[in-house]
GROMACS .gro file of C-alpha atoms in nm:
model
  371
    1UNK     CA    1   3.609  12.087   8.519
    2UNK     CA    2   3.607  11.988   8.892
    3UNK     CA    3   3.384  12.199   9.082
    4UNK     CA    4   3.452  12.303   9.444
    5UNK     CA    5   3.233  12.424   9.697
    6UNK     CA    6   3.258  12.689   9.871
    7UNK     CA    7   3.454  12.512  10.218
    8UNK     CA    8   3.706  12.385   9.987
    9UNK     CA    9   3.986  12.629  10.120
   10UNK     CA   10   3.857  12.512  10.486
   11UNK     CA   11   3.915  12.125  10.386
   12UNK     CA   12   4.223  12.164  10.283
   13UNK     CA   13   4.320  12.429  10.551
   14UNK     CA   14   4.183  12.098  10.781
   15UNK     CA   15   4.394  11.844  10.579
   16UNK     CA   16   4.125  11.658  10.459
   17UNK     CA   17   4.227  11.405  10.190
   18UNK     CA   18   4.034  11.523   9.875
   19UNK     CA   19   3.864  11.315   9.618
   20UNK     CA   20   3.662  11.324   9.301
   21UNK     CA   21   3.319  11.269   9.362
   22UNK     CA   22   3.061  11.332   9.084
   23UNK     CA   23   3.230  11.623   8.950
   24UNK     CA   24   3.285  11.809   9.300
   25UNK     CA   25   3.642  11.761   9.445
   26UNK     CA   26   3.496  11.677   9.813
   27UNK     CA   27   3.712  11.565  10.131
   28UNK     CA   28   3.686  11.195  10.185
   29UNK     CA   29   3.861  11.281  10.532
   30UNK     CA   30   4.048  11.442  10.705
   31UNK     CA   31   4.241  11.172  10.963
   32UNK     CA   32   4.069  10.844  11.077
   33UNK     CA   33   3.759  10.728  10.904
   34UNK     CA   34   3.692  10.539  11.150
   35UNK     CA   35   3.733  10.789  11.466
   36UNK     CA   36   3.518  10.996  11.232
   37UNK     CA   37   3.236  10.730  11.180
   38UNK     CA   38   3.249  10.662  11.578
   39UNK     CA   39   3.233  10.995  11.679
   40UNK     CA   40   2.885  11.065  11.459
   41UNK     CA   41   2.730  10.709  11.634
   42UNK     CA   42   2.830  10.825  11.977
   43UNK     CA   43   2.892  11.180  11.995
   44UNK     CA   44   2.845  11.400  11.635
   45UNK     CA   45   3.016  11.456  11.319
   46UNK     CA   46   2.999  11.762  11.098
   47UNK     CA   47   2.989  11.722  10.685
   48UNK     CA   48   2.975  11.934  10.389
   49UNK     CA   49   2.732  11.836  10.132
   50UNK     CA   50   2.711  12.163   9.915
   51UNK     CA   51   2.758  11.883   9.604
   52UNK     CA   52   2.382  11.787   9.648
   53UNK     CA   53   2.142  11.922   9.374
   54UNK     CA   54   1.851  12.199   9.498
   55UNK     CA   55   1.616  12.256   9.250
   56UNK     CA   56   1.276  12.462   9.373
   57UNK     CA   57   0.932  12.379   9.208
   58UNK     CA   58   0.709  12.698   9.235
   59UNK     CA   59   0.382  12.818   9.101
   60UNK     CA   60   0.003  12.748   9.146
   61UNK     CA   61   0.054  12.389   9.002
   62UNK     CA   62   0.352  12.275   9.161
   63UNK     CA   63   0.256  11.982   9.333
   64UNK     CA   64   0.033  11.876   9.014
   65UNK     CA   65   0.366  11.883   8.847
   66UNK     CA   66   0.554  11.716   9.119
   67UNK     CA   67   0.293  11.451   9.139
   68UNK     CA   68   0.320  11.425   8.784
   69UNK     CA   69   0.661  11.353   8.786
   70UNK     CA   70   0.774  11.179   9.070
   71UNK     CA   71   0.639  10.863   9.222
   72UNK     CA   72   0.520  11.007   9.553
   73UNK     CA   73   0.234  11.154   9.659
   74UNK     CA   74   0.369  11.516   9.681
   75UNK     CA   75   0.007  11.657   9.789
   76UNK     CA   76   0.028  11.483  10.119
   77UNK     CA   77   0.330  11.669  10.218
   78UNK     CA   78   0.248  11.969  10.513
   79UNK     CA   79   0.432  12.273  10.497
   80UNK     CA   80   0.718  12.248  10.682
   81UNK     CA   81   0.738  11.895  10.585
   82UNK     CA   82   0.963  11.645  10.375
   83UNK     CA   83   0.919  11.315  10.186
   84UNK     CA   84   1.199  11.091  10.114
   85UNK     CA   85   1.087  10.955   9.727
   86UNK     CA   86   1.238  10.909   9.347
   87UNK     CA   87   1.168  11.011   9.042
   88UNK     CA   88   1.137  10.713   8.772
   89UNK     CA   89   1.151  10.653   8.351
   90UNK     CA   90   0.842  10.569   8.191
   91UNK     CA   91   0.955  10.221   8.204
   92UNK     CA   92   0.977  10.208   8.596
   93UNK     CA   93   1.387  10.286   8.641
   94UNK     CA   94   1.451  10.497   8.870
   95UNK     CA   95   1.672  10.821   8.785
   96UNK     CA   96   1.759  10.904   9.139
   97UNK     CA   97   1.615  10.922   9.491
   98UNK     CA   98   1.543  11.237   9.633
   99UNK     CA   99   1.448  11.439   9.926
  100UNK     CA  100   1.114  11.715   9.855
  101UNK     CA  101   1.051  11.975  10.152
  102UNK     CA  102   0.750  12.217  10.096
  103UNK     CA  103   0.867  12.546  10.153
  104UNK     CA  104   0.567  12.720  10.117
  105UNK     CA  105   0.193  12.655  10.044
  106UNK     CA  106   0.300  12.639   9.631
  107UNK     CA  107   0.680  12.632   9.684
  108UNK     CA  108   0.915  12.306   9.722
  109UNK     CA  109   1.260  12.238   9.708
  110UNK     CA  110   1.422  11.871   9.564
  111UNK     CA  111   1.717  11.810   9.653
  112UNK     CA  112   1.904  11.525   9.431
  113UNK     CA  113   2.176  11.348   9.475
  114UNK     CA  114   2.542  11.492   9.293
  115UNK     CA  115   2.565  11.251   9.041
  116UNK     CA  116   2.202  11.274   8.922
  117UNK     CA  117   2.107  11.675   8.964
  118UNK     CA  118   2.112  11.738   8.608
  119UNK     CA  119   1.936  11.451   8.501
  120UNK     CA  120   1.667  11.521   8.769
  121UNK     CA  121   1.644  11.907   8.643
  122UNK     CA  122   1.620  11.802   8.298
  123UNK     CA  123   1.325  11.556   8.382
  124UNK     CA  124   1.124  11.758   8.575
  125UNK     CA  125   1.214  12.076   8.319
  126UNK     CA  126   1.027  11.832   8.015
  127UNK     CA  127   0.774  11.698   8.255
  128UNK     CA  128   0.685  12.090   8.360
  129UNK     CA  129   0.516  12.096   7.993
  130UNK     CA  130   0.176  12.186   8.066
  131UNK     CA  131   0.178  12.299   8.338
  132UNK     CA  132   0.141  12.574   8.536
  133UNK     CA  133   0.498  12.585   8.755
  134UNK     CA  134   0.826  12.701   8.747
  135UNK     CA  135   1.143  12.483   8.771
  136UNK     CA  136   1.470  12.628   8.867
  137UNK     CA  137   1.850  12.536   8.863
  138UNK     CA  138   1.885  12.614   9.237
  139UNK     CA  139   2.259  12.424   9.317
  140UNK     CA  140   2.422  12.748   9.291
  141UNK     CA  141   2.213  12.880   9.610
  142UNK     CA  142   2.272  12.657   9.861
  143UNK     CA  143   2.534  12.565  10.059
  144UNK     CA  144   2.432  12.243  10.292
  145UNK     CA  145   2.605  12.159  10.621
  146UNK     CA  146   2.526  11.877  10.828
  147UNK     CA  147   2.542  11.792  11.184
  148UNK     CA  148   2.502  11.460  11.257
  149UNK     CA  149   2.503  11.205  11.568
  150UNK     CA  150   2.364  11.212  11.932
  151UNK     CA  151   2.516  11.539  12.077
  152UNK     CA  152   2.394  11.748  11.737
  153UNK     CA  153   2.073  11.897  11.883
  154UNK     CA  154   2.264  11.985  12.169
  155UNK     CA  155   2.495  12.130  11.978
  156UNK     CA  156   2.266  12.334  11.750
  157UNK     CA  157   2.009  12.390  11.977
  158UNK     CA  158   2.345  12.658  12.116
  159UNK     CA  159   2.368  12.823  11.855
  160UNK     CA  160   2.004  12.904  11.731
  161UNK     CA  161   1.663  12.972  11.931
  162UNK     CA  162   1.476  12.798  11.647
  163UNK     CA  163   1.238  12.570  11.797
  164UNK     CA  164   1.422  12.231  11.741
  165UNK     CA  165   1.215  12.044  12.016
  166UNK     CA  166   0.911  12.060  11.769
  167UNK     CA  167   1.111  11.991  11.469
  168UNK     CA  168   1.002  11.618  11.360
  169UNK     CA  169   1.241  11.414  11.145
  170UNK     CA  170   1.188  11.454  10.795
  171UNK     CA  171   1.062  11.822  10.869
  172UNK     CA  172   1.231  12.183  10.806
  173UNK     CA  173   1.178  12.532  10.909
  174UNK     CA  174   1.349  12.868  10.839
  175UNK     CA  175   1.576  13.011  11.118
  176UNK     CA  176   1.900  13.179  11.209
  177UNK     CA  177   2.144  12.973  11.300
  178UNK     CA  178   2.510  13.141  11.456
  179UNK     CA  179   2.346  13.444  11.308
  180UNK     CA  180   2.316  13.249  10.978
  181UNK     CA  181   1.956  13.290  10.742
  182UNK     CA  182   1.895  12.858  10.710
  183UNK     CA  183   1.681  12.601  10.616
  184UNK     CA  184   1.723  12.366  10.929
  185UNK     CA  185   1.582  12.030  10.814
  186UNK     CA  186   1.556  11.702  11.088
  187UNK     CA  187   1.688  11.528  10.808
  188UNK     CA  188   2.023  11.285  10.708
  189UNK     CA  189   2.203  10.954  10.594
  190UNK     CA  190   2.357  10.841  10.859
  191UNK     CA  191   2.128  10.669  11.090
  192UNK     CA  192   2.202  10.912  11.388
  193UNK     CA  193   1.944  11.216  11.488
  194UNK     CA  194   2.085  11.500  11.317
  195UNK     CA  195   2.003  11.836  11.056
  196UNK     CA  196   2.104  11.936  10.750
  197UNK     CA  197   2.121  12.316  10.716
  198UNK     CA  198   2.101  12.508  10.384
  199UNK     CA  199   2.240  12.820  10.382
  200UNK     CA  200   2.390  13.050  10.110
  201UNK     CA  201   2.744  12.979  10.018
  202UNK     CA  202   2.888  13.293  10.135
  203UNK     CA  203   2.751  13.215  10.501
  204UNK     CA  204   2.909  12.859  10.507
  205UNK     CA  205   3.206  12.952  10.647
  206UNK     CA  206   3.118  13.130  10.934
  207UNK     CA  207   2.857  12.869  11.015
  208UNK     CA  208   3.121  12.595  10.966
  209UNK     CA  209   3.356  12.753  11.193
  210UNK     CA  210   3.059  12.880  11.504
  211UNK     CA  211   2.944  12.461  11.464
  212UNK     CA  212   3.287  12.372  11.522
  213UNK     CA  213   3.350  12.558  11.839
  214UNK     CA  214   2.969  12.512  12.016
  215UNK     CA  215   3.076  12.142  11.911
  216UNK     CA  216   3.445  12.070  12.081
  217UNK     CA  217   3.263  12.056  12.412
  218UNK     CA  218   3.044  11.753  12.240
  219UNK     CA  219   3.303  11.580  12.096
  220UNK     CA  220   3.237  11.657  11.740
  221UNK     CA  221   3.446  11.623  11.439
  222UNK     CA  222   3.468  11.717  11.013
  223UNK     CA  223   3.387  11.431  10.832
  224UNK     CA  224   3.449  11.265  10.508
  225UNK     CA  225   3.244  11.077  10.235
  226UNK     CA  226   3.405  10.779  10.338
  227UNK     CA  227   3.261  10.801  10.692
  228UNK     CA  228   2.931  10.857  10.554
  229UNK     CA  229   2.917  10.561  10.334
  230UNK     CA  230   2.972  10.327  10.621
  231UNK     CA  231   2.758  10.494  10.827
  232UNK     CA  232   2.469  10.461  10.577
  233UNK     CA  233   2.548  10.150  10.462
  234UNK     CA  234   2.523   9.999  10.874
  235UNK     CA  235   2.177  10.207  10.905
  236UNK     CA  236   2.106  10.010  10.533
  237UNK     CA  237   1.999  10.321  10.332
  238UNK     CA  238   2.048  10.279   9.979
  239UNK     CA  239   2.312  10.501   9.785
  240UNK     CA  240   2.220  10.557   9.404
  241UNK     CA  241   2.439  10.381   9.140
  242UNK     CA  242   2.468  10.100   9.377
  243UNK     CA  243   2.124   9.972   9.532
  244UNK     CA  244   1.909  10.176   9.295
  245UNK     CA  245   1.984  10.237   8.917
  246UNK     CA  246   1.755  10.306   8.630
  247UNK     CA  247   1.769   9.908   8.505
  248UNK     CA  248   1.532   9.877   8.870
  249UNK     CA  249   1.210   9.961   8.981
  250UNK     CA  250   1.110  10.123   9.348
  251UNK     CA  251   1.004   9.761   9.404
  252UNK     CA  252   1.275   9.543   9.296
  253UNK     CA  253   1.474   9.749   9.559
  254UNK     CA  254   1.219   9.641   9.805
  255UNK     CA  255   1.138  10.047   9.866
  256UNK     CA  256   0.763  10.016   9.670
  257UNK     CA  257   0.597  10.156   9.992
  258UNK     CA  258   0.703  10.491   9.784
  259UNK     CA  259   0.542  10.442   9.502
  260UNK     CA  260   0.157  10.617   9.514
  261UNK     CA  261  -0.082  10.465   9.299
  262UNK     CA  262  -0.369  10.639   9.498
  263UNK     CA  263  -0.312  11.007   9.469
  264UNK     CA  264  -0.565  11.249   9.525
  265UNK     CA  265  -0.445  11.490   9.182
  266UNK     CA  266  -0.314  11.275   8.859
  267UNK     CA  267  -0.354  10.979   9.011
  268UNK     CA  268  -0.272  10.768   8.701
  269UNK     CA  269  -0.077  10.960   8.482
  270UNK     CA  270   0.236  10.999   8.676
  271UNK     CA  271   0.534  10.898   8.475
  272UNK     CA  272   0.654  10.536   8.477
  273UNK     CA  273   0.261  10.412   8.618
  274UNK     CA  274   0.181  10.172   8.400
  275UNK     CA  275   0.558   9.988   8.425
  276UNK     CA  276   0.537  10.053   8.871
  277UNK     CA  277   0.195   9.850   8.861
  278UNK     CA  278   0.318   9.545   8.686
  279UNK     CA  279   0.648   9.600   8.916
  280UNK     CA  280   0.418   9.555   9.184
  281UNK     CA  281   0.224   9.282   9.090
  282UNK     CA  282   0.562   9.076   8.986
  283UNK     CA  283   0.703   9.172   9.318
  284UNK     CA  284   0.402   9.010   9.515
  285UNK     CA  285   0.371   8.691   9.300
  286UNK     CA  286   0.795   8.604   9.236
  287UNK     CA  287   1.003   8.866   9.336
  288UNK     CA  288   1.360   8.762   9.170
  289UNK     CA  289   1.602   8.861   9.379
  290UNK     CA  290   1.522   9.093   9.722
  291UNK     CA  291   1.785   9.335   9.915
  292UNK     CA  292   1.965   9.194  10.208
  293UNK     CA  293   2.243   9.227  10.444
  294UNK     CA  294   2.513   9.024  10.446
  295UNK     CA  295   2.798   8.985  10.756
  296UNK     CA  296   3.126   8.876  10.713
  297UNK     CA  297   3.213   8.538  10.944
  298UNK     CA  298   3.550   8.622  10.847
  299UNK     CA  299   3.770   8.916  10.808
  300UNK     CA  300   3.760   8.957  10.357
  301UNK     CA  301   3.601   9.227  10.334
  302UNK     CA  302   3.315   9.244   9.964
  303UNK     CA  303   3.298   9.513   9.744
  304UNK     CA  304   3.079   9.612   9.501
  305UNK     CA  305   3.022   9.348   9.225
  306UNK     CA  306   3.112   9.039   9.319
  307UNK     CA  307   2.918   8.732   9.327
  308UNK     CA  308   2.701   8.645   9.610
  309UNK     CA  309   2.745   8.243   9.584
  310UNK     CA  310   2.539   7.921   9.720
  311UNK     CA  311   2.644   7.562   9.643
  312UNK     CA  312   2.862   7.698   9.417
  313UNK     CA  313   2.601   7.889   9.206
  314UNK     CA  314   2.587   8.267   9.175
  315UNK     CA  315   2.260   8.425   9.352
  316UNK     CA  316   2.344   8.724   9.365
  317UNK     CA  317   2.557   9.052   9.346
  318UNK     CA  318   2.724   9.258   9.628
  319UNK     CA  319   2.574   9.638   9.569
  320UNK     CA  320   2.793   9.791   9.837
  321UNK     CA  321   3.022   9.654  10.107
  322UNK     CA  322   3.279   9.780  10.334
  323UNK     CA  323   3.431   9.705  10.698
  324UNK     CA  324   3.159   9.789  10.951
  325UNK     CA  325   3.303  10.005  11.272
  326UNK     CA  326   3.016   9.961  11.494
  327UNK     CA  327   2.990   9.562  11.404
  328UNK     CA  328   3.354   9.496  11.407
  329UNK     CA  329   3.307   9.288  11.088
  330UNK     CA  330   3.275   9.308  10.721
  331UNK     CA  331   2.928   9.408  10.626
  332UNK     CA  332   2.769   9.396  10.220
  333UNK     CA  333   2.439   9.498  10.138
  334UNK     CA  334   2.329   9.250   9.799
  335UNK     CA  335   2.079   9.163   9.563
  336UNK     CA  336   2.032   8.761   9.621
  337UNK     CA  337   1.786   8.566   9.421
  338UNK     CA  338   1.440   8.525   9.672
  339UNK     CA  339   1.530   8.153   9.793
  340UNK     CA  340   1.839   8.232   9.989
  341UNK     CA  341   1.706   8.596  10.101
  342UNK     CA  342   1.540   8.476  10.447
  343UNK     CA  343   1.775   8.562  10.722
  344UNK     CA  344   1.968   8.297  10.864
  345UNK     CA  345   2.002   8.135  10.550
  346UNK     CA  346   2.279   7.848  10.525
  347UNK     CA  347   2.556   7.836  10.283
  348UNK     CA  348   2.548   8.175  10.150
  349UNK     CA  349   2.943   8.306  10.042
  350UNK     CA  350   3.073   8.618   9.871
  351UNK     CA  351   3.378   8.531   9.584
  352UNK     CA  352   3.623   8.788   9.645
  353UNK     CA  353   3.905   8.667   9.420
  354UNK     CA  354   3.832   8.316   9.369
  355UNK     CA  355   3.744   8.223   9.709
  356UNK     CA  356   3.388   8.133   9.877
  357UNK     CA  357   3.360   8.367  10.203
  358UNK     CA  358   3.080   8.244  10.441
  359UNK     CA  359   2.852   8.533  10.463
  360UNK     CA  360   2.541   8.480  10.768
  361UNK     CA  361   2.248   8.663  10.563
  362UNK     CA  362   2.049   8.920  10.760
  363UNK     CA  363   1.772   9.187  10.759
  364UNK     CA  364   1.821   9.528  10.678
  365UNK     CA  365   1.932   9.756  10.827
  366UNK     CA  366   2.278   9.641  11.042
  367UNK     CA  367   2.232   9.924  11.287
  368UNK     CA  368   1.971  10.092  11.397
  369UNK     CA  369   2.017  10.401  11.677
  370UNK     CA  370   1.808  10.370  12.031
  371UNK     CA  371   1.561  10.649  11.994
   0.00000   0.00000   0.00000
């Protein structure tokens, strides 16, 4: 059964254009996808992620367990604080990439991506064996809003006296916001400045609606999935089931810098070790293929799958692609083998439908926001 969160009445009150997305009928937008990708690069956009998984570690040994079981080093991570890293198979495949704020000095939340929650409950529910630390379904708790672009700390700086000056990105502290009880986390997937604010479901609403109006003066829109995938795929963040799957490692993704093979508690034993430090000693010597950016010289635009071609040879596969608003141009992000990965490379084409598109290869990511 579909499940629905708890703005659905508001999308569709909107007009959004719903859509299946892992299991959560989700608006994929509501008019232009590209007005509502512009107005998050140069003004602000506001989402509804309540489809991402929260589950909350707790207990004395919670970050033995969460060093335990995900890649990271978990112990480094300040209160207040948040660590972009993934959770792996013993064999180095990575389940999913997540997102771990410490709540308190023995409390942290992970928050997983839709697709992946249960998997990632179920992992860290076997890998809790032992020790001493709670792990709890938390998805039914949260409902997560995000304000995204330029104008959003502007915009929620209006309607909350937390102190978002001092908030660093990839931090989070408890406030009201709009009279609201939230976690407001400098934190998002767009490549803009922007917060993500979880708050229970039966607040959403009224939160939803008091963004909307401190935002019309800013500009600021409801946007859809489809915004944010172009969005993250011109700030070149990887989306899971597309850039990172279980049949890759952190380091064929070229994202090893997450991987901890020093930490200060369980140093050795976290799951998938043994497997990460051959993955990283294969990635220094002959890395096989490497992640890059591709743009379109003409207008064809890739999608996921096809063939990434040179001198008529396949080198490659297209992981995502769509047409870039900010570049004007088709954009892919692809997996090509290491000796046509150097930007600038000659000769490099994408076969979408029997034809060789000329593709100029560049670095990662396409945009990147003036701070």
């Amino acid at each position: 059964m579909t499940r629905t969160t708890s703005l659905d009445a508001l999308h569709r009150s909107l007009g959004a254009t719903m859509t299946d997305f892992a299991g959560w009928d989700m608006p994929l937008r509501y008019a232009s996808e590209r007005d509502e990708h512009n107005a998050v690069r140069t003004k602000a956009g506001l989402f509804d992620l309540s489809h991402m998984g929260e589950i909350t570690v707790s207990g004395p040994a919670a970050v033995d367990l969460l060093n335990h079981a995900l890649v990271g080093n978990i112990g480094s991570v300040g209160v207040g604080r948040a660590r972009y890293t993934m959770i792996c198979r013993e064999d180095g495949g990575i389940l999913d990439d997540l997102i771990v704020y410490r709540l308190e000095e023995s409390t942290y939340m992970v928050v997983a991506n839709a697709g992946n929650a249960q998997v990632v409950l179920d992992a860290l529910t076997e890998r809790a064996a032992g020790f001493d630390a709670e792990v709890r379904d938390d998805r039914d708790a949260y409902a997560l809003i995000a304000v995204q672009g330029p104008h959003s700390p502007a915009i929620v700086k209006s309607v909350t006296d937390a102190d978002l000056d001092g908030l660093k990105y990839y931090a989070g502290l408890p406030g009201t916001v709009a009279g609201v009880e939230a976690l407001i986390a400098r934190t998002g997937y767009t490549g803009e400045d922007g917060f993500e604010l979880f708050v229970a479901p039966a607040d959403a609403e009224k939160l939803w609606q008091a963004l909307t109006e401190a935002g019309a003066e800013y500009g600021l829109i409801p946007c859809g999935l489809s915004c944010r995938d172009t969005l993250r795929l011109e700030a070149g963040m990887p989306l899971y089931g597309h850039e990172l799957t279980t049949s890759l490692t952190p380091f064929d993704a070229g994202l090893g810098r997450v991987v901890k093979f020093d930490k200060t508690s369980h140093g050795d034993d976290f799951v998938g070790h043994d497997a990460l430090k051959a993955a990283a000693a294969k990635a220094e010597t002959a890395p096989p293929r490497r992640l890059v950016g591709l743009i379109a010289e003409g207008r064809r635009v890739p999608r996921a799958g096809m063939s990434v071609v040179a001198d008529g040879q396949v080198i490659g596969e297209v992981t995502s692609g769509a047409p870039s608003p900010t570049l004007g141009k088709p954009i892919a992000i692809a997996y090509v083998d290491a000796a046509h990965a150097e930007p600038g490379t000659a000769g490099v084409g994408v076969d979408i439908r029997g034809t060789h598109e000329a593709y100029e290869v560049v670095a990662l990511p396409f945009y990147k926001r003036q701070k």
